[in-house]
Short mmCIF file of C-alpha atoms in Angstrom, two decimals:
data_model
loop_
_atom_site.label_atom_id
_atom_site.label_comp_id
_atom_site.label_asym_id
_atom_site.label_seq_id
_atom_site.Cartn_x
_atom_site.Cartn_y
_atom_site.Cartn_z
CA MET A 4 -34.59 -6.32 -4.56
CA ASN A 5 -33.34 -9.44 -2.78
CA ILE A 6 -30.03 -10.60 -3.40
CA GLN A 7 -27.44 -12.73 -1.70
CA ALA A 8 -24.03 -11.15 -0.67
CA PHE A 9 -20.65 -12.49 0.39
CA ASN A 10 -18.67 -10.20 2.27
CA GLU A 11 -15.03 -10.91 2.06
CA ARG A 12 -13.84 -8.95 4.93
CA ASP A 13 -15.88 -10.79 7.61
CA GLN A 14 -16.30 -13.95 5.52
CA THR A 15 -20.12 -14.01 5.89
CA THR A 16 -22.80 -14.61 3.36
CA THR A 17 -26.14 -12.69 4.01
CA LYS A 18 -29.48 -12.35 2.10
CA VAL A 19 -30.16 -8.64 1.56
CA GLU A 20 -33.44 -7.04 0.72
CA PHE A 21 -33.04 -3.16 -0.15
CA GLU A 22 -34.70 -0.39 -1.99
CA GLY A 23 -33.40 0.38 -5.48
CA SER A 24 -31.72 -1.64 -8.23
CA LYS A 25 -28.24 -0.50 -8.67
CA VAL A 26 -24.77 -1.67 -7.15
CA LYS A 27 -24.53 1.86 -5.53
CA ASP A 28 -27.87 1.41 -3.90
CA LEU A 29 -26.84 -2.03 -2.41
CA LEU A 30 -23.61 -0.54 -1.09
CA HIS A 31 -25.47 2.47 0.43
CA TYR A 32 -27.75 0.05 2.13
CA LEU A 33 -25.11 -1.86 3.74
CA LYS A 34 -23.38 1.39 4.58
CA LEU A 35 -20.04 0.14 2.43
CA SER A 36 -17.93 2.87 1.13
CA PRO A 37 -17.71 2.28 -2.73
CA GLU A 38 -14.06 3.49 -2.39
CA SER A 39 -13.51 0.32 -0.26
CA PHE A 40 -15.09 -2.41 -1.95
CA LEU A 41 -15.18 -4.18 -5.61
CA VAL A 42 -18.37 -5.82 -6.42
CA VAL A 43 -18.32 -9.01 -8.41
CA ARG A 44 -20.97 -11.04 -9.96
CA ASN A 45 -20.79 -14.20 -11.82
CA HIS A 46 -16.93 -13.79 -11.64
CA GLU A 47 -17.26 -10.32 -13.47
CA VAL A 48 -16.36 -7.04 -11.70
CA ILE A 49 -19.23 -4.62 -11.98
CA THR A 50 -19.42 -0.77 -11.53
CA GLU A 51 -21.47 1.09 -9.11
CA GLU A 52 -23.79 2.21 -11.89
CA GLU A 53 -24.62 -1.71 -12.82
CA THR A 54 -28.24 -2.71 -12.52
CA LEU A 55 -28.71 -5.94 -10.35
CA GLN A 56 -31.36 -8.62 -10.83
CA ASP A 57 -33.39 -10.09 -8.20
CA GLN A 58 -31.82 -13.26 -6.65
CA ASP A 59 -28.29 -12.19 -7.91
CA LYS A 60 -25.35 -13.61 -5.99
CA ILE A 61 -22.69 -10.98 -5.42
CA GLU A 62 -19.27 -10.88 -3.69
CA LEU A 63 -18.09 -7.77 -1.98
CA LEU A 64 -14.22 -7.52 -2.07
CA SER A 65 -12.45 -5.36 0.21
CA VAL A 66 -9.98 -3.03 -1.49
CA ILE A 67 -8.06 -2.27 1.82
CA SER A 68 -5.48 -4.72 3.02
CA GLY A 69 -2.41 -4.68 4.98
CA GLY A 70 -2.08 -2.15 7.56
CA MET B 6 -22.02 -0.12 -18.29
CA GLN B 7 -19.98 -0.11 -21.13
CA CYS B 8 -16.21 0.93 -21.81
CA ASN B 9 -15.62 4.26 -23.21
CA LYS B 10 -13.02 2.92 -25.62
CA CYS B 11 -14.78 -0.30 -26.85
CA GLN B 12 -17.98 -2.34 -26.68
CA ASN B 13 -16.84 -4.39 -23.64
CA HIS B 14 -18.29 -4.48 -20.35
CA ALA B 15 -16.82 -1.75 -17.89
CA VAL B 16 -15.21 -3.04 -14.67
CA ILE B 17 -14.46 0.46 -13.29
CA THR B 18 -15.51 4.04 -13.48
CA LEU B 19 -12.74 6.67 -13.17
CA GLN B 20 -13.02 10.43 -13.26
CA HIS B 21 -12.45 10.31 -17.15
CA GLY B 22 -14.85 7.52 -17.88
CA ASN B 23 -15.52 3.84 -17.85
CA LEU B 24 -13.03 1.18 -18.85
CA CYS B 25 -13.24 -2.52 -19.58
CA LYS B 26 -10.77 -5.31 -18.44
CA ASN B 27 -8.09 -4.79 -21.11
CA HIS B 28 -8.32 -0.90 -21.26
CA PHE B 29 -8.00 -0.74 -17.50
CA ILE B 30 -4.95 -2.95 -17.40
CA ASP B 31 -3.34 -0.79 -20.19
CA TYR B 32 -4.30 2.43 -18.38
CA PHE B 33 -2.88 1.21 -15.14
CA GLU B 34 0.44 -0.28 -16.49
CA ASP B 35 0.91 2.88 -18.53
CA LYS B 36 0.55 4.98 -15.28
CA VAL B 37 3.01 3.06 -13.37
CA PHE B 38 5.76 3.18 -16.18
CA LYS B 39 5.08 6.78 -16.82
CA THR B 40 5.64 7.51 -13.02
CA ILE B 41 8.85 5.70 -13.08
CA ASN B 42 10.09 7.47 -16.12
CA LYS B 43 9.00 10.98 -15.11
CA TYR B 44 10.62 10.73 -11.57
CA GLN B 45 13.41 8.41 -12.82
CA LEU B 46 12.93 5.92 -10.10
CA ILE B 47 14.67 3.33 -11.77
CA GLY B 48 18.25 3.46 -13.26
CA ARG B 49 19.58 0.97 -15.73
CA ASP B 50 22.52 -0.37 -13.84
CA GLU B 51 20.87 -0.19 -10.46
CA LYS B 52 20.38 -3.20 -8.01
CA LEU B 53 16.74 -2.78 -6.96
CA CYS B 54 15.28 -4.24 -3.75
CA VAL B 55 11.38 -4.38 -3.78
CA ALA B 56 9.96 -4.41 -0.20
CA VAL B 57 7.20 -6.84 -0.13
CA SER B 58 4.65 -8.34 2.17
CA GLY B 59 2.52 -10.56 0.09
CA GLY B 60 -0.25 -8.21 -0.11
CA LYS B 61 -1.86 -6.54 -3.19
CA ASP B 62 0.54 -3.42 -3.33
CA SER B 63 3.65 -5.13 -3.03
CA LEU B 64 3.14 -7.96 -5.44
CA THR B 65 1.84 -5.40 -8.00
CA VAL B 66 4.83 -3.34 -7.61
CA LEU B 67 7.20 -6.34 -7.77
CA TYR B 68 5.18 -7.60 -10.87
CA LEU B 69 5.32 -4.35 -12.71
CA THR B 70 9.02 -3.50 -11.72
CA LYS B 71 9.96 -6.85 -13.48
CA LYS B 72 7.89 -6.09 -16.32
CA TYR B 73 9.21 -2.50 -16.60
CA LEU B 74 12.92 -4.03 -16.69
CA GLU B 75 12.05 -6.58 -19.35
CA LYS B 76 10.22 -4.04 -21.39
CA ASN B 77 13.25 -1.86 -21.44
CA ASN B 78 15.79 -4.54 -21.88
CA ILE B 79 17.40 -4.01 -18.31
CA PRO B 80 18.67 -7.29 -16.61
CA THR B 81 16.19 -8.71 -14.33
CA SER B 82 19.10 -10.21 -12.39
CA ASN B 83 19.51 -7.14 -10.63
CA LEU B 84 16.04 -7.47 -8.96
CA VAL B 85 15.66 -8.89 -5.66
CA ALA B 86 12.72 -9.02 -2.85
CA LEU B 87 12.99 -8.36 0.66
CA ALA B 88 10.24 -9.06 3.31
CA VAL B 89 10.08 -8.31 7.06
CA ASP B 90 8.03 -10.67 9.32
CA GLU B 91 6.98 -8.48 12.17
CA GLY B 92 5.52 -11.35 14.02
CA ILE B 93 1.74 -10.65 14.25
CA ASP B 94 -0.14 -13.80 14.90
CA GLN B 95 -2.62 -14.87 12.33
CA TYR B 96 -1.74 -12.23 9.96
CA ARG B 97 1.77 -12.15 8.48
CA GLU B 98 2.36 -16.06 8.15
CA LYS B 99 -0.65 -16.01 5.78
CA THR B 100 0.81 -13.13 3.52
CA LEU B 101 4.31 -14.85 3.41
CA ILE B 102 2.88 -18.03 1.92
CA ASP B 103 1.44 -16.11 -0.96
CA LEU B 104 4.51 -14.17 -1.15
CA LYS B 105 7.11 -16.97 -1.43
CA LYS B 106 4.69 -18.79 -4.23
CA PHE B 107 4.66 -15.55 -6.19
CA CYS B 108 8.46 -14.78 -6.01
CA ALA B 109 9.17 -18.64 -6.98
CA GLU B 110 6.75 -18.29 -9.99
CA HIS B 111 8.32 -14.92 -11.06
CA GLN B 112 11.83 -16.08 -10.36
CA VAL B 113 12.71 -13.15 -8.04
CA PRO B 114 14.99 -14.19 -5.16
CA LEU B 115 13.36 -13.32 -1.83
CA THR B 116 15.04 -12.61 1.59
CA VAL B 117 12.73 -12.75 4.81
CA VAL B 118 13.99 -11.14 7.94
CA SER B 119 12.07 -11.06 11.09
CA PHE B 120 11.65 -8.83 14.30
CA GLU B 121 12.28 -11.86 16.44
CA GLN B 122 15.45 -12.83 15.08
CA GLU B 123 16.86 -9.37 14.67
CA LEU B 124 15.42 -7.63 17.86
CA GLY B 125 14.65 -10.43 20.16
CA LYS B 126 10.84 -10.12 20.17
CA THR B 127 7.90 -10.29 17.78
CA LEU B 128 5.81 -6.98 17.38
CA ASP B 129 2.93 -8.82 19.53
CA GLN B 130 5.43 -9.28 22.43
CA ALA B 131 7.32 -6.03 22.01
CA TYR B 132 4.66 -3.24 21.73
CA PRO B 133 2.96 -3.80 25.15
CA ILE B 134 6.33 -3.23 26.71
CA ILE B 135 7.59 -0.43 24.57
CA ASN B 136 4.25 1.46 25.05
CA LYS B 137 3.56 0.53 28.36
CA ASP B 138 3.79 4.15 29.66
CA ALA B 139 3.06 6.14 26.42
CA GLN B 140 -0.33 4.21 25.87
CA LYS B 141 0.65 4.11 22.06
CA LYS B 142 -0.72 1.88 19.44
CA PRO B 143 1.75 -0.87 17.80
CA CYS B 144 1.97 1.02 14.73
CA ASN B 145 4.74 3.39 16.05
CA VAL B 146 6.87 0.41 17.04
CA CYS B 147 6.05 -1.51 13.58
CA GLY B 148 7.08 1.52 11.71
CA VAL B 149 10.36 2.18 13.19
CA TRP B 150 11.37 -1.37 13.08
CA ARG B 151 10.16 -2.07 9.46
CA ARG B 152 12.13 0.77 8.23
CA TYR B 153 15.02 0.11 10.08
CA LEU B 154 15.28 -3.47 8.94
CA LEU B 155 14.49 -2.79 5.33
CA ASN B 156 17.10 -0.24 5.18
CA LYS B 157 19.81 -2.41 7.00
CA HIS B 158 19.22 -5.57 4.82
CA ALA B 159 18.66 -3.54 1.56
CA LYS B 160 22.18 -2.49 2.19
CA LYS B 161 23.40 -5.90 2.85
CA LEU B 162 21.77 -7.18 -0.50
CA GLY B 163 23.79 -4.36 -2.21
CA ALA B 164 20.75 -2.36 -3.50
CA ASP B 165 20.91 1.08 -4.89
CA LYS B 166 17.00 1.62 -4.36
CA VAL B 167 14.41 0.14 -2.26
CA ILE B 168 11.06 -0.05 -4.32
CA THR B 169 7.87 0.15 -2.10
CA GLY B 170 4.27 -0.48 -2.76
CA HIS B 171 2.83 2.87 -1.52
CA ASN B 172 -0.22 4.03 -3.38
CA LEU B 173 -2.12 7.08 -3.93
CA ASP B 174 -4.34 6.48 -0.82
CA ASP B 175 -1.29 5.81 1.45
CA GLU B 176 0.35 9.13 0.36
CA ALA B 177 -2.96 11.20 0.56
CA GLN B 178 -3.45 9.85 4.07
CA ALA B 179 0.24 10.64 5.07
CA ILE B 180 -0.06 14.19 3.62
CA ILE B 181 -3.16 14.93 5.74
CA MET B 182 -1.83 13.21 8.69
CA ASN B 183 1.48 15.37 8.67
CA ILE B 184 -0.70 18.60 8.09
CA PHE B 185 -2.95 17.69 10.79
CA LYS B 186 -0.11 17.27 13.13
CA ALA B 187 1.88 20.27 11.79
CA ASN B 188 4.78 18.00 11.01
CA THR B 189 6.41 19.72 7.92
CA ALA B 190 9.76 17.92 8.50
CA LEU B 191 8.01 14.63 7.98
CA ALA B 192 6.13 15.87 5.12
CA ALA B 193 9.14 17.02 3.37
CA ARG B 194 10.28 13.47 3.14
CA LEU B 195 7.30 12.27 1.22
CA GLY B 196 6.79 12.17 -2.49
CA PRO B 197 7.66 9.53 -5.35
CA ILE B 198 11.26 9.46 -3.98
CA SER B 199 11.56 9.59 -0.31
CA GLY B 200 13.80 11.56 1.83
CA VAL B 201 15.06 15.02 1.55
CA GLN B 202 19.00 14.36 1.64
CA GLU B 203 21.04 11.61 0.10
CA HIS B 204 23.28 9.80 2.45
CA ASP B 205 25.48 6.72 2.30
CA LEU B 206 23.70 5.23 5.19
CA PHE B 207 20.17 5.39 3.73
CA ILE B 208 18.95 3.66 0.67
CA GLN B 209 16.68 5.75 -1.36
CA ARG B 210 13.02 4.51 -1.42
CA VAL B 211 10.98 4.98 -4.42
CA LYS B 212 7.17 4.48 -5.14
CA PRO B 213 6.17 3.48 -8.61
CA LEU B 214 2.46 3.26 -7.64
CA TYR B 215 2.46 6.88 -6.50
CA PHE B 216 -0.48 7.86 -8.70
CA CYS B 217 -2.57 4.44 -8.30
CA ALA B 218 -5.53 4.38 -6.17
CA GLU B 219 -5.86 1.44 -3.62
CA LYS B 220 -9.28 0.65 -5.40
CA GLU B 221 -7.20 0.36 -8.79
CA VAL B 222 -4.49 -1.70 -7.27
CA ARG B 223 -6.90 -4.14 -6.01
CA LEU B 224 -8.82 -4.39 -9.06
CA TYR B 225 -5.51 -4.83 -11.11
CA THR B 226 -4.35 -7.88 -8.82
CA LEU B 227 -8.15 -9.30 -9.36
CA LEU B 228 -7.90 -9.07 -13.00
CA LYS B 229 -4.36 -10.25 -13.25
CA GLN B 230 -5.47 -13.39 -11.13
CA PHE B 231 -2.76 -12.77 -8.65
CA GLN B 232 -3.54 -15.36 -5.78
CA ILE B 233 -3.93 -13.17 -2.81
CA LYS B 234 -5.82 -14.16 0.28
CA PHE B 235 -7.72 -11.34 1.89
CA THR B 236 -5.98 -10.26 5.01
CA GLU B 237 -6.05 -7.23 7.27
CA CYS B 238 -3.47 -6.31 9.97
CA PRO B 239 -5.44 -6.89 13.19
CA TYR B 240 -3.93 -3.62 14.42
CA SER B 241 -4.76 -1.47 11.45
CA LYS B 242 -8.06 -0.19 12.89
CA GLU B 243 -6.21 1.13 15.99
CA GLY B 244 -4.12 3.70 14.31
CA TYR B 245 -4.65 7.48 13.60
CA ARG B 246 -4.11 6.61 9.94
CA HIS B 247 -7.42 4.58 10.01
CA HIS B 248 -9.49 7.57 11.03
CA ILE B 249 -7.83 9.70 8.11
CA GLN B 250 -8.36 6.83 5.54
CA GLU B 251 -12.22 6.61 6.31
CA MET B 252 -12.46 10.33 6.09
CA LEU B 253 -10.81 10.64 2.65
CA ASN B 254 -12.78 7.67 1.47
CA GLU B 255 -15.99 9.48 2.34
CA PHE B 256 -14.65 12.50 0.53
CA GLU B 257 -13.57 10.77 -2.53
CA HIS B 258 -17.03 9.28 -2.92
CA LYS B 259 -18.81 12.72 -2.82
CA TYR B 260 -16.12 14.62 -4.44
CA LYS B 261 -14.32 12.38 -7.04
CA GLY B 262 -10.69 13.34 -7.36
CA THR B 263 -10.06 14.48 -3.85
CA LYS B 264 -7.06 12.12 -3.18
CA GLN B 265 -5.57 13.05 -6.47
CA GLY B 266 -6.05 16.78 -5.75
CA ILE B 267 -4.44 16.29 -2.18
CA VAL B 268 -1.35 14.66 -3.97
CA ASN B 269 -1.08 17.18 -6.68
CA SER B 270 -1.45 19.97 -4.53
CA PHE B 271 1.23 18.52 -2.25
CA LEU B 272 3.74 17.88 -5.12
CA ALA B 273 3.47 21.67 -6.01
CA MET B 274 4.49 22.47 -2.56
CA LEU B 275 7.06 19.76 -1.83
CA PRO B 276 9.97 21.67 -3.39
CA LEU B 277 9.31 24.46 -0.85
CA LEU B 278 9.16 22.22 2.11
CA GLN B 279 12.47 20.38 1.01
CA ASN B 280 14.13 23.61 0.71
CA GLN B 281 12.99 24.57 4.17
CA GLU B 282 14.61 21.19 5.36
CA LYS B 283 17.77 21.70 3.63
CA GLU B 284 18.26 25.14 5.15
CA ALA B 285 18.12 23.57 8.76
CA PRO B 286 19.15 19.78 7.99
CA GLN B 287 19.03 17.12 10.51
CA THR B 288 22.39 15.72 11.24
CA ILE B 289 22.59 12.01 10.11
CA GLN B 290 25.21 9.96 12.07
CA GLN B 291 26.05 6.36 12.78
CA CYS B 292 24.04 5.00 15.69
CA SER B 293 26.49 4.13 18.54
CA ARG B 294 25.07 0.82 19.23
CA CYS B 295 24.08 -0.74 15.54
CA GLN B 296 26.08 1.72 13.24
CA GLU B 297 22.94 2.30 11.31
CA ALA B 298 21.85 5.76 10.38
CA SER B 299 20.39 8.01 13.27
CA ASN B 300 19.66 11.58 13.86
CA LYS B 301 20.82 11.26 17.50
CA GLU B 302 23.57 9.02 19.35
CA VAL B 303 21.20 6.08 19.59
CA CYS B 304 18.69 5.27 17.05
CA ASN B 305 14.96 4.65 17.76
CA ALA B 306 15.08 0.97 16.86
CA CYS B 307 18.10 0.29 19.50
CA LEU B 308 16.22 2.70 22.12
CA MET B 309 13.28 0.50 21.70
CA LYS B 310 15.30 -2.80 22.04
CA GLU B 311 17.03 -1.32 25.02
CA THR B 312 13.46 -0.68 26.50
CA ILE B 313 12.52 -4.59 26.16
CA GLN B 314 15.89 -5.78 27.44
CA ASN B 315 15.59 -3.51 30.74
CA ALA B 316 11.96 -4.39 31.28
#
């Protein structure tokens, strides 16, 4: 699966190729905790169990802020 | 994924199932209002001061406090917001912009006080001096001064309560930190209402988001379209809390309900901890320098201020 991911925390966009098809597979590949990120596709928040499509554009929004 | 209550697309998976946008917003607001009612966090005739930073937690608690007042026909004229500008370069000035817009939009009067005005230095300038010998991180300096200024200025504003945006994650982290450091005296001051003993010098602090996970708060702000830029305190990864946060998030992912379990277990034990503290209460007196509350002759904020002046 190939997707494009924007990470809010470090403000970078990267192309990601990973095994699997679900949001949780992507987060696992990127070593991101599902507790610390919300995933948005086409302006809609999606859950960890959602199936992604090849070439999807994803935003990874950090849950943790402040300090 | 579909919502468990309707045919709409789910935005979150909770312990008890999946919820869509509208059902999540109802669930979240209901949880906050039930917390306020159960622990009697807000009284009808009280002046309320919301401690705000411009981040997701404080804007959510400000918005929902106002909504709670309106829902219960309590005048919103008794609601004010108070922010502390610590003086952290490239951080606080960004959140204050969002905060000022939000308060103007929701017609809540905002007061901003700063470390620099009140104590003579920004946090960036102060902590290398104060912590020079102790090798401590800025969080200890920031914590003391923030609490000090919030209490002092909430009193000036005539507040009966200070409302904070502490969430379930914050509380679970604080509980574990105090257990790991065997600090039962500090643990006894946690809970939806902070503090063990009431005192004229202290304004009671209350936490309406006590049972809301950090992820839920962020989702709520996103779905409500609050305009919040992503910001992270540059010092946040340096603290002990950050390690606890990572550990708890890993546990929560593997074992859903871990944070809730920590907080619920703690609430069952809290009366015992509080009774233990009441048996040997700390003497609260006025600081001989600033006349604010202190458990010794000179309060920690004044001691830190003097360290800077003598450097």
